[in-house]
Short mmCIF file of C-alpha atoms and ligand atoms in Angstrom, two decimals:
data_model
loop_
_atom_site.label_atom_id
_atom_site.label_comp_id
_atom_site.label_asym_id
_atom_site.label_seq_id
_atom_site.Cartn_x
_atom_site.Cartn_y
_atom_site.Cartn_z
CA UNK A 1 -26.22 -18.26 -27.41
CA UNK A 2 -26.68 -14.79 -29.43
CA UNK A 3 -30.14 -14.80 -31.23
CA UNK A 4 -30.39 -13.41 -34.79
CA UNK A 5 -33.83 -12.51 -36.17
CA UNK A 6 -35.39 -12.37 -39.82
CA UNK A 7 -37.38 -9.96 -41.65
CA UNK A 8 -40.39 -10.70 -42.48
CA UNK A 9 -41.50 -13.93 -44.75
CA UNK A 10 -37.32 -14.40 -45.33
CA UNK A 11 -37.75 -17.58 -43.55
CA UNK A 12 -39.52 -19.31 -46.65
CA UNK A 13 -36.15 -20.56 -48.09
CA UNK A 14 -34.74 -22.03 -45.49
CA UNK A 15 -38.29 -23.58 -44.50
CA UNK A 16 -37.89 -25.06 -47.67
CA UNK A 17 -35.16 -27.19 -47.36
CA UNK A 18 -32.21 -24.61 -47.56
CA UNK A 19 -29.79 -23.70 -45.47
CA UNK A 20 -28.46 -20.12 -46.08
CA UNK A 21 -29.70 -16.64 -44.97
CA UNK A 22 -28.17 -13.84 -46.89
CA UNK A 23 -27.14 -11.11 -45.11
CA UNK A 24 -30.49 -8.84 -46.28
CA UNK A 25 -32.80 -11.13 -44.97
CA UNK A 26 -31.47 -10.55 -41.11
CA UNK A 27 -33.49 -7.71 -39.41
CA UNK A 28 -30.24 -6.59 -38.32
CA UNK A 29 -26.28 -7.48 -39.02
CA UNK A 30 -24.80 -7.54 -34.96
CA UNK A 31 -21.39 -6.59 -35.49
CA UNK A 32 -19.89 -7.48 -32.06
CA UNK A 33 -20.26 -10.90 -33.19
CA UNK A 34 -17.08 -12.57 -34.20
CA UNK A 35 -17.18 -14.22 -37.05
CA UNK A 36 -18.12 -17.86 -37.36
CA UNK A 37 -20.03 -17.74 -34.18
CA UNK A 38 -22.42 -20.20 -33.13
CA UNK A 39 -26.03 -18.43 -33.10
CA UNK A 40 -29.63 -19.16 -33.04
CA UNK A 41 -31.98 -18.34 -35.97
CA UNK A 42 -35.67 -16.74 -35.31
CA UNK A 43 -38.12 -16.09 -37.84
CA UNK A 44 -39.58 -11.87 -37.62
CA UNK A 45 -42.58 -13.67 -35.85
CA UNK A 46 -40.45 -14.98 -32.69
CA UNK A 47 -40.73 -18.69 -34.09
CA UNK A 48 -36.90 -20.72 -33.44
CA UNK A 49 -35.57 -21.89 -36.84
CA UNK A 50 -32.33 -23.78 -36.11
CA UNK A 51 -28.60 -22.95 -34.91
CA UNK A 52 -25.85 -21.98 -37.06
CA UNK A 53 -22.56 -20.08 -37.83
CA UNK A 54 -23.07 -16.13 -38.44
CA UNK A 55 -20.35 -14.17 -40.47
CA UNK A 56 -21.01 -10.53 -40.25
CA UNK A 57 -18.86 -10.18 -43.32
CA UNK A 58 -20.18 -12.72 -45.10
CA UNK A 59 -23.18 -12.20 -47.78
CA UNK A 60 -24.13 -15.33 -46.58
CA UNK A 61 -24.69 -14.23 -42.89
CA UNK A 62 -26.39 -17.54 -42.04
CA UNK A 63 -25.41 -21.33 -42.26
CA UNK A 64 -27.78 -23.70 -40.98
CA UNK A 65 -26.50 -26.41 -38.85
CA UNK A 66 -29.68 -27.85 -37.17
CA UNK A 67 -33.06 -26.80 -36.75
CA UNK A 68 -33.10 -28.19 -32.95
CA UNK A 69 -31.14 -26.67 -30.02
CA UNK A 70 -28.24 -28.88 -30.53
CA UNK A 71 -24.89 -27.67 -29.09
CA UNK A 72 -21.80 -27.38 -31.68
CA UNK A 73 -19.78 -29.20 -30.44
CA UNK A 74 -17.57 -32.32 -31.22
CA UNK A 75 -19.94 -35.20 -30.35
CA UNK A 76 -22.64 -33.16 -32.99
CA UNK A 77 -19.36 -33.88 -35.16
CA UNK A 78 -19.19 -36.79 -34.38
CA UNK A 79 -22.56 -37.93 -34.24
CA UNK A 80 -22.78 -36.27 -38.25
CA UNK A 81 -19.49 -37.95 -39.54
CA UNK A 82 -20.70 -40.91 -38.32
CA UNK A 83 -24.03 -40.13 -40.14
CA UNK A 84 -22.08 -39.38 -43.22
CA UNK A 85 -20.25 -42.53 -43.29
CA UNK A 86 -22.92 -44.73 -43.03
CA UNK A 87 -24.30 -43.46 -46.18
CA UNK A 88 -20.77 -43.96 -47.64
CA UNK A 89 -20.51 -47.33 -46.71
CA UNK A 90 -24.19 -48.04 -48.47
CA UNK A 91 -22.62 -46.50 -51.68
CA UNK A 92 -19.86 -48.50 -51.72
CA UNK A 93 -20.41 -51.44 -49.70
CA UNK A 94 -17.88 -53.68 -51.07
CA UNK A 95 -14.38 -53.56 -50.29
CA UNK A 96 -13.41 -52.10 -53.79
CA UNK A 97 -12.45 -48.92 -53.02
CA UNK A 98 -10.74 -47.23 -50.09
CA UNK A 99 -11.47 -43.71 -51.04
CA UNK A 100 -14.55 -41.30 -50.76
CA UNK A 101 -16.20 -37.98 -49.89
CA UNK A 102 -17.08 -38.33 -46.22
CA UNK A 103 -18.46 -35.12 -45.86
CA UNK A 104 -19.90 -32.86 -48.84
CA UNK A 105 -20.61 -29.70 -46.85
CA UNK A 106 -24.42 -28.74 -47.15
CA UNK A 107 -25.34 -31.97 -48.19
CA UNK A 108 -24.31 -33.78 -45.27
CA UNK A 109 -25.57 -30.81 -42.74
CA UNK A 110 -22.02 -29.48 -42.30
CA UNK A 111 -21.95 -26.10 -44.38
CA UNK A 112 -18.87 -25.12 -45.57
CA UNK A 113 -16.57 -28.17 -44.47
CA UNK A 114 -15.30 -31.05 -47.03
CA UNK A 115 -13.59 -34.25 -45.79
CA UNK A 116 -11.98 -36.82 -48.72
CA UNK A 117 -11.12 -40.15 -47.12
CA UNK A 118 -7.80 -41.53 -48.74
CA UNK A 119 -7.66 -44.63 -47.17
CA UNK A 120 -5.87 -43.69 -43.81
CA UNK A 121 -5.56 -40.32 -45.04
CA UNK A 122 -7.95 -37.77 -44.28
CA UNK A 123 -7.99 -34.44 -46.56
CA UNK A 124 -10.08 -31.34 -44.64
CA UNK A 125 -11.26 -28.31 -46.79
CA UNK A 126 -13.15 -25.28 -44.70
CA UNK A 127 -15.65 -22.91 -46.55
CA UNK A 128 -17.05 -21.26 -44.02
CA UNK A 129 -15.47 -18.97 -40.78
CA UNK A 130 -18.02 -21.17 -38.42
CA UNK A 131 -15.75 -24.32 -39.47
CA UNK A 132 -12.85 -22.45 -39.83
CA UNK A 133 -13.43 -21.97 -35.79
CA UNK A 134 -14.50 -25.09 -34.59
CA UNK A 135 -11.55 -27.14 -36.56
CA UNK A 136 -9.97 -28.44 -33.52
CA UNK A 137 -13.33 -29.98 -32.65
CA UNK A 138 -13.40 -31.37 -36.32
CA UNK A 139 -10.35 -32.62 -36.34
CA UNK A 140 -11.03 -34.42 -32.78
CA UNK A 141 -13.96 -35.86 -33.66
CA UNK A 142 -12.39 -37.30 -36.87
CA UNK A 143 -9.67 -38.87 -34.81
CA UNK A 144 -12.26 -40.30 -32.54
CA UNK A 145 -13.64 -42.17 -35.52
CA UNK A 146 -10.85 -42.87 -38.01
CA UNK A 147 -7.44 -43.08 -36.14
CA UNK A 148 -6.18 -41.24 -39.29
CA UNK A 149 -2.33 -41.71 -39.94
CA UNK A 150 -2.70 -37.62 -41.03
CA UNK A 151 -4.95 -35.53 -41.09
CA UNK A 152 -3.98 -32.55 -43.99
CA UNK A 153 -6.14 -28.93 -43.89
CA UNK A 154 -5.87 -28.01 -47.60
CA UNK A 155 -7.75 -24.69 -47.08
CA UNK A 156 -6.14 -22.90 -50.55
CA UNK A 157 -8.98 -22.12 -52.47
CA UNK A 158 -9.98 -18.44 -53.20
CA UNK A 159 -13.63 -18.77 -52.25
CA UNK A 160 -12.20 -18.32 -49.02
CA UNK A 161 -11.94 -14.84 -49.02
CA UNK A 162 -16.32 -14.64 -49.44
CA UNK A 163 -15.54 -15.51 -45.55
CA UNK A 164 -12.46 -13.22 -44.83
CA UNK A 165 -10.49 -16.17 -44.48
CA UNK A 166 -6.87 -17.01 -45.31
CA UNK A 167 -5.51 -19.37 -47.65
CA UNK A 168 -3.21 -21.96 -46.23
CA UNK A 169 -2.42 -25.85 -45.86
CA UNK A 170 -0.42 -27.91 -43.62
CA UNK A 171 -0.19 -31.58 -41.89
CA UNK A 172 -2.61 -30.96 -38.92
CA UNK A 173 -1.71 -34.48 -37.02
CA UNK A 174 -0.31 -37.34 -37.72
CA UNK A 175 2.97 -38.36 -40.15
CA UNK A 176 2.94 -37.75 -44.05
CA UNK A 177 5.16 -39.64 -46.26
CA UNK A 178 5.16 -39.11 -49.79
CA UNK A 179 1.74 -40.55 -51.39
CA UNK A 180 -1.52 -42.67 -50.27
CA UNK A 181 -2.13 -45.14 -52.58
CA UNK A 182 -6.20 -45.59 -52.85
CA UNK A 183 -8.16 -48.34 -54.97
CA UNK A 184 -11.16 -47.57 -56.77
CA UNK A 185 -12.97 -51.05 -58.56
CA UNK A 186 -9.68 -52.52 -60.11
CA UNK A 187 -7.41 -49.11 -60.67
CA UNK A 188 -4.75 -47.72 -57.94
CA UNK A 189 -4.16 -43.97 -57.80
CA UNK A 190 -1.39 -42.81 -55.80
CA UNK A 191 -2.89 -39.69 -53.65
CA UNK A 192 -0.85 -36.83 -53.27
CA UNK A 193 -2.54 -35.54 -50.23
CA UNK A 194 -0.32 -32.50 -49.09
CA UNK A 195 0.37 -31.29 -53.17
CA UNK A 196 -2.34 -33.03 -55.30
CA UNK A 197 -5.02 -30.86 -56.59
CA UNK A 198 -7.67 -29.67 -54.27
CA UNK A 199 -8.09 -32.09 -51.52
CA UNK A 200 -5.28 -33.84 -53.22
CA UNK A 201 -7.56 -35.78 -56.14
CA UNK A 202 -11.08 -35.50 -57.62
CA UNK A 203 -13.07 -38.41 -56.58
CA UNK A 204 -16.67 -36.60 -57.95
CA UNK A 205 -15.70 -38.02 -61.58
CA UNK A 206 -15.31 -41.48 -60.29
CA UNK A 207 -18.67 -42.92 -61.67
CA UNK A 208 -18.27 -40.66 -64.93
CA UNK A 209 -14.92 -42.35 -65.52
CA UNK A 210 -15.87 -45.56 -65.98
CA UNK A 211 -18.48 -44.93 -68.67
CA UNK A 212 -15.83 -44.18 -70.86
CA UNK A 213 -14.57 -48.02 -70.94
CA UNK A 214 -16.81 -49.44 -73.52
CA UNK A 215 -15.96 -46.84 -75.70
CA UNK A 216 -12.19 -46.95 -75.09
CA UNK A 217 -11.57 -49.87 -76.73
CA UNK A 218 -8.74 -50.45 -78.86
CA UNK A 219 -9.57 -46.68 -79.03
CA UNK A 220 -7.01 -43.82 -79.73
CA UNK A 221 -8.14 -41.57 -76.57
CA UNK A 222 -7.43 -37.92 -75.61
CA UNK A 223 -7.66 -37.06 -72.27
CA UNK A 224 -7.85 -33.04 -71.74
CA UNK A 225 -7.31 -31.42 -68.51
CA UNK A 226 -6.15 -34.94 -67.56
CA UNK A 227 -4.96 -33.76 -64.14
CA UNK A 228 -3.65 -37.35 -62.11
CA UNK A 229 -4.82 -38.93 -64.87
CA UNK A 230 -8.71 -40.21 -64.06
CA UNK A 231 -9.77 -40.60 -67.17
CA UNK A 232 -6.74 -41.40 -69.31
CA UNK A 233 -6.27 -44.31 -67.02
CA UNK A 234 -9.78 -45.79 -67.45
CA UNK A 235 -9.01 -45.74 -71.19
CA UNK A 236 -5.84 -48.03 -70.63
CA UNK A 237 -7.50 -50.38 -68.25
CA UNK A 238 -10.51 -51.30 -71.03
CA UNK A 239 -7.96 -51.61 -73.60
CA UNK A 240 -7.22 -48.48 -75.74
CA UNK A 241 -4.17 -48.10 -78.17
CA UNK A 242 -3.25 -45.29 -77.29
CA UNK A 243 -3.82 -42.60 -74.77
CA UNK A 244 -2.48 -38.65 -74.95
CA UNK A 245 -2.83 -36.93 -71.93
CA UNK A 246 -2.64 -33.37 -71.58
CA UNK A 247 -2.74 -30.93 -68.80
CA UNK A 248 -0.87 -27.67 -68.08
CA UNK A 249 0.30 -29.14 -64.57
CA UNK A 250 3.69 -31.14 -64.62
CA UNK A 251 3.56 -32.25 -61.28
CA UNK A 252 -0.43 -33.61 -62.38
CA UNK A 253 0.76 -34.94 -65.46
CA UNK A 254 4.43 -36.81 -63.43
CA UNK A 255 1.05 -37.87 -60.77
CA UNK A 256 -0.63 -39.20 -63.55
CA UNK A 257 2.21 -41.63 -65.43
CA UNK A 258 3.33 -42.89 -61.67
CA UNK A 259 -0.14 -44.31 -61.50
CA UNK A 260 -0.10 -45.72 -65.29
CA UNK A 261 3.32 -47.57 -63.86
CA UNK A 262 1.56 -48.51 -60.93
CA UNK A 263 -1.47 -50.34 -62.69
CA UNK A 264 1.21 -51.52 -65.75
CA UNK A 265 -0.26 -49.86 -68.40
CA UNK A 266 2.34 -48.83 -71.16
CA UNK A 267 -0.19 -46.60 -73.38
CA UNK A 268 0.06 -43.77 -71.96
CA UNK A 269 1.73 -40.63 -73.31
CA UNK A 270 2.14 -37.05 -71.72
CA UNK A 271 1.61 -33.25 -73.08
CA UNK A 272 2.26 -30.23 -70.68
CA UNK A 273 0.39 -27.71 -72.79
CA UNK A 274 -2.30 -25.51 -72.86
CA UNK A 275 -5.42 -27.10 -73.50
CA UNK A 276 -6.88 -24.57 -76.12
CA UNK A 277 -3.38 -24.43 -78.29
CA UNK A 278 -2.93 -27.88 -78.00
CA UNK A 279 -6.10 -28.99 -79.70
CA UNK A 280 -5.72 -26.58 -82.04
CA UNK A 281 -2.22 -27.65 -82.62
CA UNK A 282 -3.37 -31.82 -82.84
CA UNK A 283 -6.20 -30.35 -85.27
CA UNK A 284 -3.69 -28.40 -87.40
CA UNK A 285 -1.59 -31.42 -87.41
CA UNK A 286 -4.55 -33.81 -88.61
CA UNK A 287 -4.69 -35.93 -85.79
CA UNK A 288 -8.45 -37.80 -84.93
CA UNK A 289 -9.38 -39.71 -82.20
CA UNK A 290 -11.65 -42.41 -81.34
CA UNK A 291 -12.77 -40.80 -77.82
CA UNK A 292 -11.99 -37.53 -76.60
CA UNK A 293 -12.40 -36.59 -72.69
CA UNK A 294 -12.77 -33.00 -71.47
CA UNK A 295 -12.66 -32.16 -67.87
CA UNK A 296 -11.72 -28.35 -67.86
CA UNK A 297 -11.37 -26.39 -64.08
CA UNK A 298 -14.23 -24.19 -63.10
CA UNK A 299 -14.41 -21.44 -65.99
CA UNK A 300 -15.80 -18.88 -63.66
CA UNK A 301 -15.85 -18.41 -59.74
CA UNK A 302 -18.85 -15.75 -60.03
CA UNK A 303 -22.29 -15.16 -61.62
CA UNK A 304 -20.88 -12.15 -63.32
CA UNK A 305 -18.12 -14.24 -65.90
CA UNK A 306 -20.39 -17.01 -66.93
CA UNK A 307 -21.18 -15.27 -70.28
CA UNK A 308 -16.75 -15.50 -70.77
CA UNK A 309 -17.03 -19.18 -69.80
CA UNK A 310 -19.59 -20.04 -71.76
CA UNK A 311 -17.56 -18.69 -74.60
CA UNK A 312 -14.55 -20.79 -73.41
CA UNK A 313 -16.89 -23.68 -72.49
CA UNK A 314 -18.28 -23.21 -76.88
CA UNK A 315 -14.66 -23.12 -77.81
CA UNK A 316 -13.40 -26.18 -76.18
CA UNK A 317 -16.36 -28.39 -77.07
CA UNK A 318 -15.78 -26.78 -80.26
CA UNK A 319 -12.27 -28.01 -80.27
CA UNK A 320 -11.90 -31.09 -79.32
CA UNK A 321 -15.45 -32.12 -81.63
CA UNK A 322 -13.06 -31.62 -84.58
CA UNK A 323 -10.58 -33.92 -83.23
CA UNK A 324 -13.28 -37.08 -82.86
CA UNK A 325 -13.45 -39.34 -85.95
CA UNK A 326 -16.72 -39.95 -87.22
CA UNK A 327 -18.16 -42.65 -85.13
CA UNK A 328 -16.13 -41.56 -82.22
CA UNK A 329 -17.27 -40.10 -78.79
CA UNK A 330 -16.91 -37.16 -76.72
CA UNK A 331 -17.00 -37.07 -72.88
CA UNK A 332 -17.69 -33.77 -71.95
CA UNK A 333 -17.43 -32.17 -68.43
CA UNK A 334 -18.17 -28.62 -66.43
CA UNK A 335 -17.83 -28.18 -62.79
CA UNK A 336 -18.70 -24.46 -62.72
CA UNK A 337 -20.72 -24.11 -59.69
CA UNK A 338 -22.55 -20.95 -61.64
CA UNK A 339 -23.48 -22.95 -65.00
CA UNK A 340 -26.38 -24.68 -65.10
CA UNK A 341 -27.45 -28.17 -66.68
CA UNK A 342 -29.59 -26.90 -69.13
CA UNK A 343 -26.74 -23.66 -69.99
CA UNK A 344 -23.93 -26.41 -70.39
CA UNK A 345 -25.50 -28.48 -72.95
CA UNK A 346 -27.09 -25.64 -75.08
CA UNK A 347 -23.27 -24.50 -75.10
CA UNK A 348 -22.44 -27.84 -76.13
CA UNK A 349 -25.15 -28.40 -78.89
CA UNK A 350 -23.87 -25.04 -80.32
CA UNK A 351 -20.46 -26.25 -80.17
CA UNK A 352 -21.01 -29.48 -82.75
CA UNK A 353 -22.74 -26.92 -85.25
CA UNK A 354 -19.72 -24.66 -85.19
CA UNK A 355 -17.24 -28.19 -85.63
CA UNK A 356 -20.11 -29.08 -88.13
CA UNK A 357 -20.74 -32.47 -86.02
CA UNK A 358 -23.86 -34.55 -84.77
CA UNK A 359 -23.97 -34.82 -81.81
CA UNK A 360 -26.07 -37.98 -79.81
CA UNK A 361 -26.57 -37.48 -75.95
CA UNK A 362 -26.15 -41.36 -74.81
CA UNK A 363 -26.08 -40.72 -71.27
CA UNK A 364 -25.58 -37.09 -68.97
CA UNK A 365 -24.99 -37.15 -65.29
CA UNK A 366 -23.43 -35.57 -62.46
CA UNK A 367 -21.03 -35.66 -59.39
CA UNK A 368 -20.76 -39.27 -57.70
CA UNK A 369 -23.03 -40.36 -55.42
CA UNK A 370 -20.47 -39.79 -52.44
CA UNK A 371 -21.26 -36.07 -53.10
CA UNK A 372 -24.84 -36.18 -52.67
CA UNK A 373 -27.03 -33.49 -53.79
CA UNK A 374 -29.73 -31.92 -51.86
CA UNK A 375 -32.44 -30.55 -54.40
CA UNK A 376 -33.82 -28.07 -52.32
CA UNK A 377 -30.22 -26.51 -52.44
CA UNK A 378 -28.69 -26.06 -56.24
CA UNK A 379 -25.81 -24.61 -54.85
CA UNK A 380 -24.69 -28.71 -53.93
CA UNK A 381 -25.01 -29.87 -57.52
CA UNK A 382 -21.68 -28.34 -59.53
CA UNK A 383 -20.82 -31.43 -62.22
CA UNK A 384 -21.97 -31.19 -65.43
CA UNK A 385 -21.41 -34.78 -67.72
CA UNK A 386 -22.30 -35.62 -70.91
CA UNK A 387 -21.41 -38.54 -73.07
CA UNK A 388 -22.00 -38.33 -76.90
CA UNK A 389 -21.57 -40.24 -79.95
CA UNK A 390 -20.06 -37.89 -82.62
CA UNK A 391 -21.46 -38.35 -86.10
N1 LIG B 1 -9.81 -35.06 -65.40
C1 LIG B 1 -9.19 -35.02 -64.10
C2 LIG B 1 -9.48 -33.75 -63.32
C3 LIG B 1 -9.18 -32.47 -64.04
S1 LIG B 1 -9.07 -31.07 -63.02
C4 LIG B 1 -9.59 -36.26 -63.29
O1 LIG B 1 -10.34 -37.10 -63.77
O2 LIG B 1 -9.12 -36.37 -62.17
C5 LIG B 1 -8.58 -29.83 -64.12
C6 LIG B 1 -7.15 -29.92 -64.63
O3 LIG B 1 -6.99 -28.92 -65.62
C7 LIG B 1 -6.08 -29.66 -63.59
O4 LIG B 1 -5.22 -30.77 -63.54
C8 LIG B 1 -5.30 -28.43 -64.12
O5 LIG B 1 -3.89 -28.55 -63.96
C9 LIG B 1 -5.65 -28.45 -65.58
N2 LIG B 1 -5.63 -27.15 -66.28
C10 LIG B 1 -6.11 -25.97 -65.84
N3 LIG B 1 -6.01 -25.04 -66.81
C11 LIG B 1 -5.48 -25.66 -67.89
C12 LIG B 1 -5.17 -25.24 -69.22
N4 LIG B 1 -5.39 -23.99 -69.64
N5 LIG B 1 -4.66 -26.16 -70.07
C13 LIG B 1 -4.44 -27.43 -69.67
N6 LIG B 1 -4.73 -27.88 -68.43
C14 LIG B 1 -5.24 -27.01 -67.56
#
């Protein structure tokens, strides 16, 4: 195995609980390694840190995958899926749900890989060129464990490129038809695995969804950035009137009124808009609602645009405020990897002056718990939820 060493004192991070080395902290970039390589880590003072992938293109030139001398292999795959899932299974020990983040990258030691678990179906994501290599191992080891009916590599997402990777997807093993239908408590979702956003649908707004019930009674609810339908759907189940859904994507929003049918709720009603004209078209129109949900994309990919999503982030809050009745409730979300806690609800708070609201935190919180969060590494926290009464 190649051995890569630090500069000086740059092994304090990592020492710390973190798991990246940027490429400035090496003492040197070796460029005859390909990238995604499994290497070993020493600190400027000879000491052995851990193994992990190097990308000589990458900024991050390091990703930690153990600090002992393990080989990379599939049984360490196996050996950390199965570690994964037994923390799964302690989340959700009861047979109520079928569906979950088996791995969440850093967070279960497995930097730059995601796994979603829809019920026989599993959904693979790669973020790094180390995982990117090893996928046939991966995918091994997660037949080993699962006997998935398909496994589906839904490696689309532009991040990609940080590693000089390409964007594709495609049925790695197993047979595909149509959709996976997955339980979570006492809703169905019909998964598309192979089309479906992302991994093919967001399970890290699970928890959040549900706090919305209480409120969502015999409520008039508008669900924004609706997507399958997550929240929209938890409005129906605890009893709303009436329920508006609106997203830009057609195939989301055709997702999202399949699994209304499916769980024989009649409330629901669909919008393919815009989100920003169409609350400003309900507002010029004089329409109110009794709870308003928000769950926008990521606003910005980089450090550099979060000034321009804040902005957007104001706007929207701003927005959909004026559309709550007095005594109603917002549920606002941000998964912008690059916008902090603390930036979110200042952005927020400035929001209900502009709609000339109170606003009353009841409850914030984050991704669910299947996508743990390491605190020594921010970079695994990205969700961003706040529930408020509107005054
Ligand atoms: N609330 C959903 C997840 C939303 S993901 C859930 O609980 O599962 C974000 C959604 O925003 C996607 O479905 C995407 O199609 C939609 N979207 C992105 N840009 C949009 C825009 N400008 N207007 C409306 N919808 C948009």
């Amino acid at each position: 195995m190649r051995k890569l060493t630090l500069r000086k004192n740059e092994e304090r991070r990592l020492l710390a609980g973190h798991q990246w080395i940027f490429s400035n902290e090496l003492a040197e970039i070796p460029k005859d390694i390909p990238a995604g390589e499994v290497v070993s880590l020493y600190s400027h003072s000879k000491k052995f840190l851990g193994v992990g992938f190097f990308n000589p293109r990458s900024l991050i030139a390091f990703r930690l995958l153990s600090r002992s001398e393990e080989d990379v292999s599939r049984e360490f795959f196996e050996a950390r899926f199965r570690a994964a899932l037994e923390l799964r299974k302690k989340i959700y020990p009861d047979k109520k749900t079928n569906a979950f983040r088996l791995v969440h990258a850093e967070s279960d030691h497995l930097s730059g890989l995601i796994v979603d678990k829809f019920d026989s179906v599993l959904s693979v994501q790669t973020f790094s060129a180390g995982m990117e290599r090893l996928l046939p191992e991966i995918c091994e080891a997660l037949q080993t464990i699962f006997s998935p009916s398909a496994i589906v590599i839904r490696n689309e997402s532009e991040l990609r490129a940080l590693e000089g990777l390409e964007r594709y997807k495609r049925l790695e093993r197993g047979a595909l038809e149509g959709k996976v239908e997955i339980c979570d408590d006492d809703l169905f979702y019909l998964v598309d695995a192979m089309n479906g956003h992302k991994t093919g649908f967001f399970l890290d707004q699970r928890e959040n969804r549900k706090k919305i019930r209480a409120l969502a009674q015999n409520a008039d609810a508008l669900d924004v950035f609706a997507s399958d339908g997550g929240f929209a759907l938890n409005a129906c189940k605890a009893g709303a009137r009436s329920v508006l859904a609106i997203d830009s994507s057609e195939d989301a929003l055709a997702r999202a009124v399949a699994n209304a049918e499916r769980n024989g709720f009649r409330q629901l009603e669909t919008l393919k808009a815009d989100a920003f004209e169409a609350l400003e078209a309900l507002a010029k129109e004089g329409r109110r609602f009794d709870l308003v949900t928000l769950d926008p994309p990521s606003l910005t990919k980089s450090k550099k645009n979060v000034p321009t999503a804040l902005q957007a982030y104001r706007k929207l809050n701003r927005l959909a405020l004026s559309l709550v009745k007095p005594g109603g409730f917002l549920a606002t979300s941000s998964c912008s990897h690059h916008v902090d806690e603390a930036e979110f609800f200042n952005v927020v708070q400035r929001a209900s002056l502009d709609a000339k609201r109170e606003i009353a935190l009841l409850e914030k919180s984050s991704q669910a718990p299947d996508h743990p969060i390491l605190l020594s590494m921010p970079e695994t926290k990205y969700l961003k939820f706040g529930l408020f009464a509107v005054r």
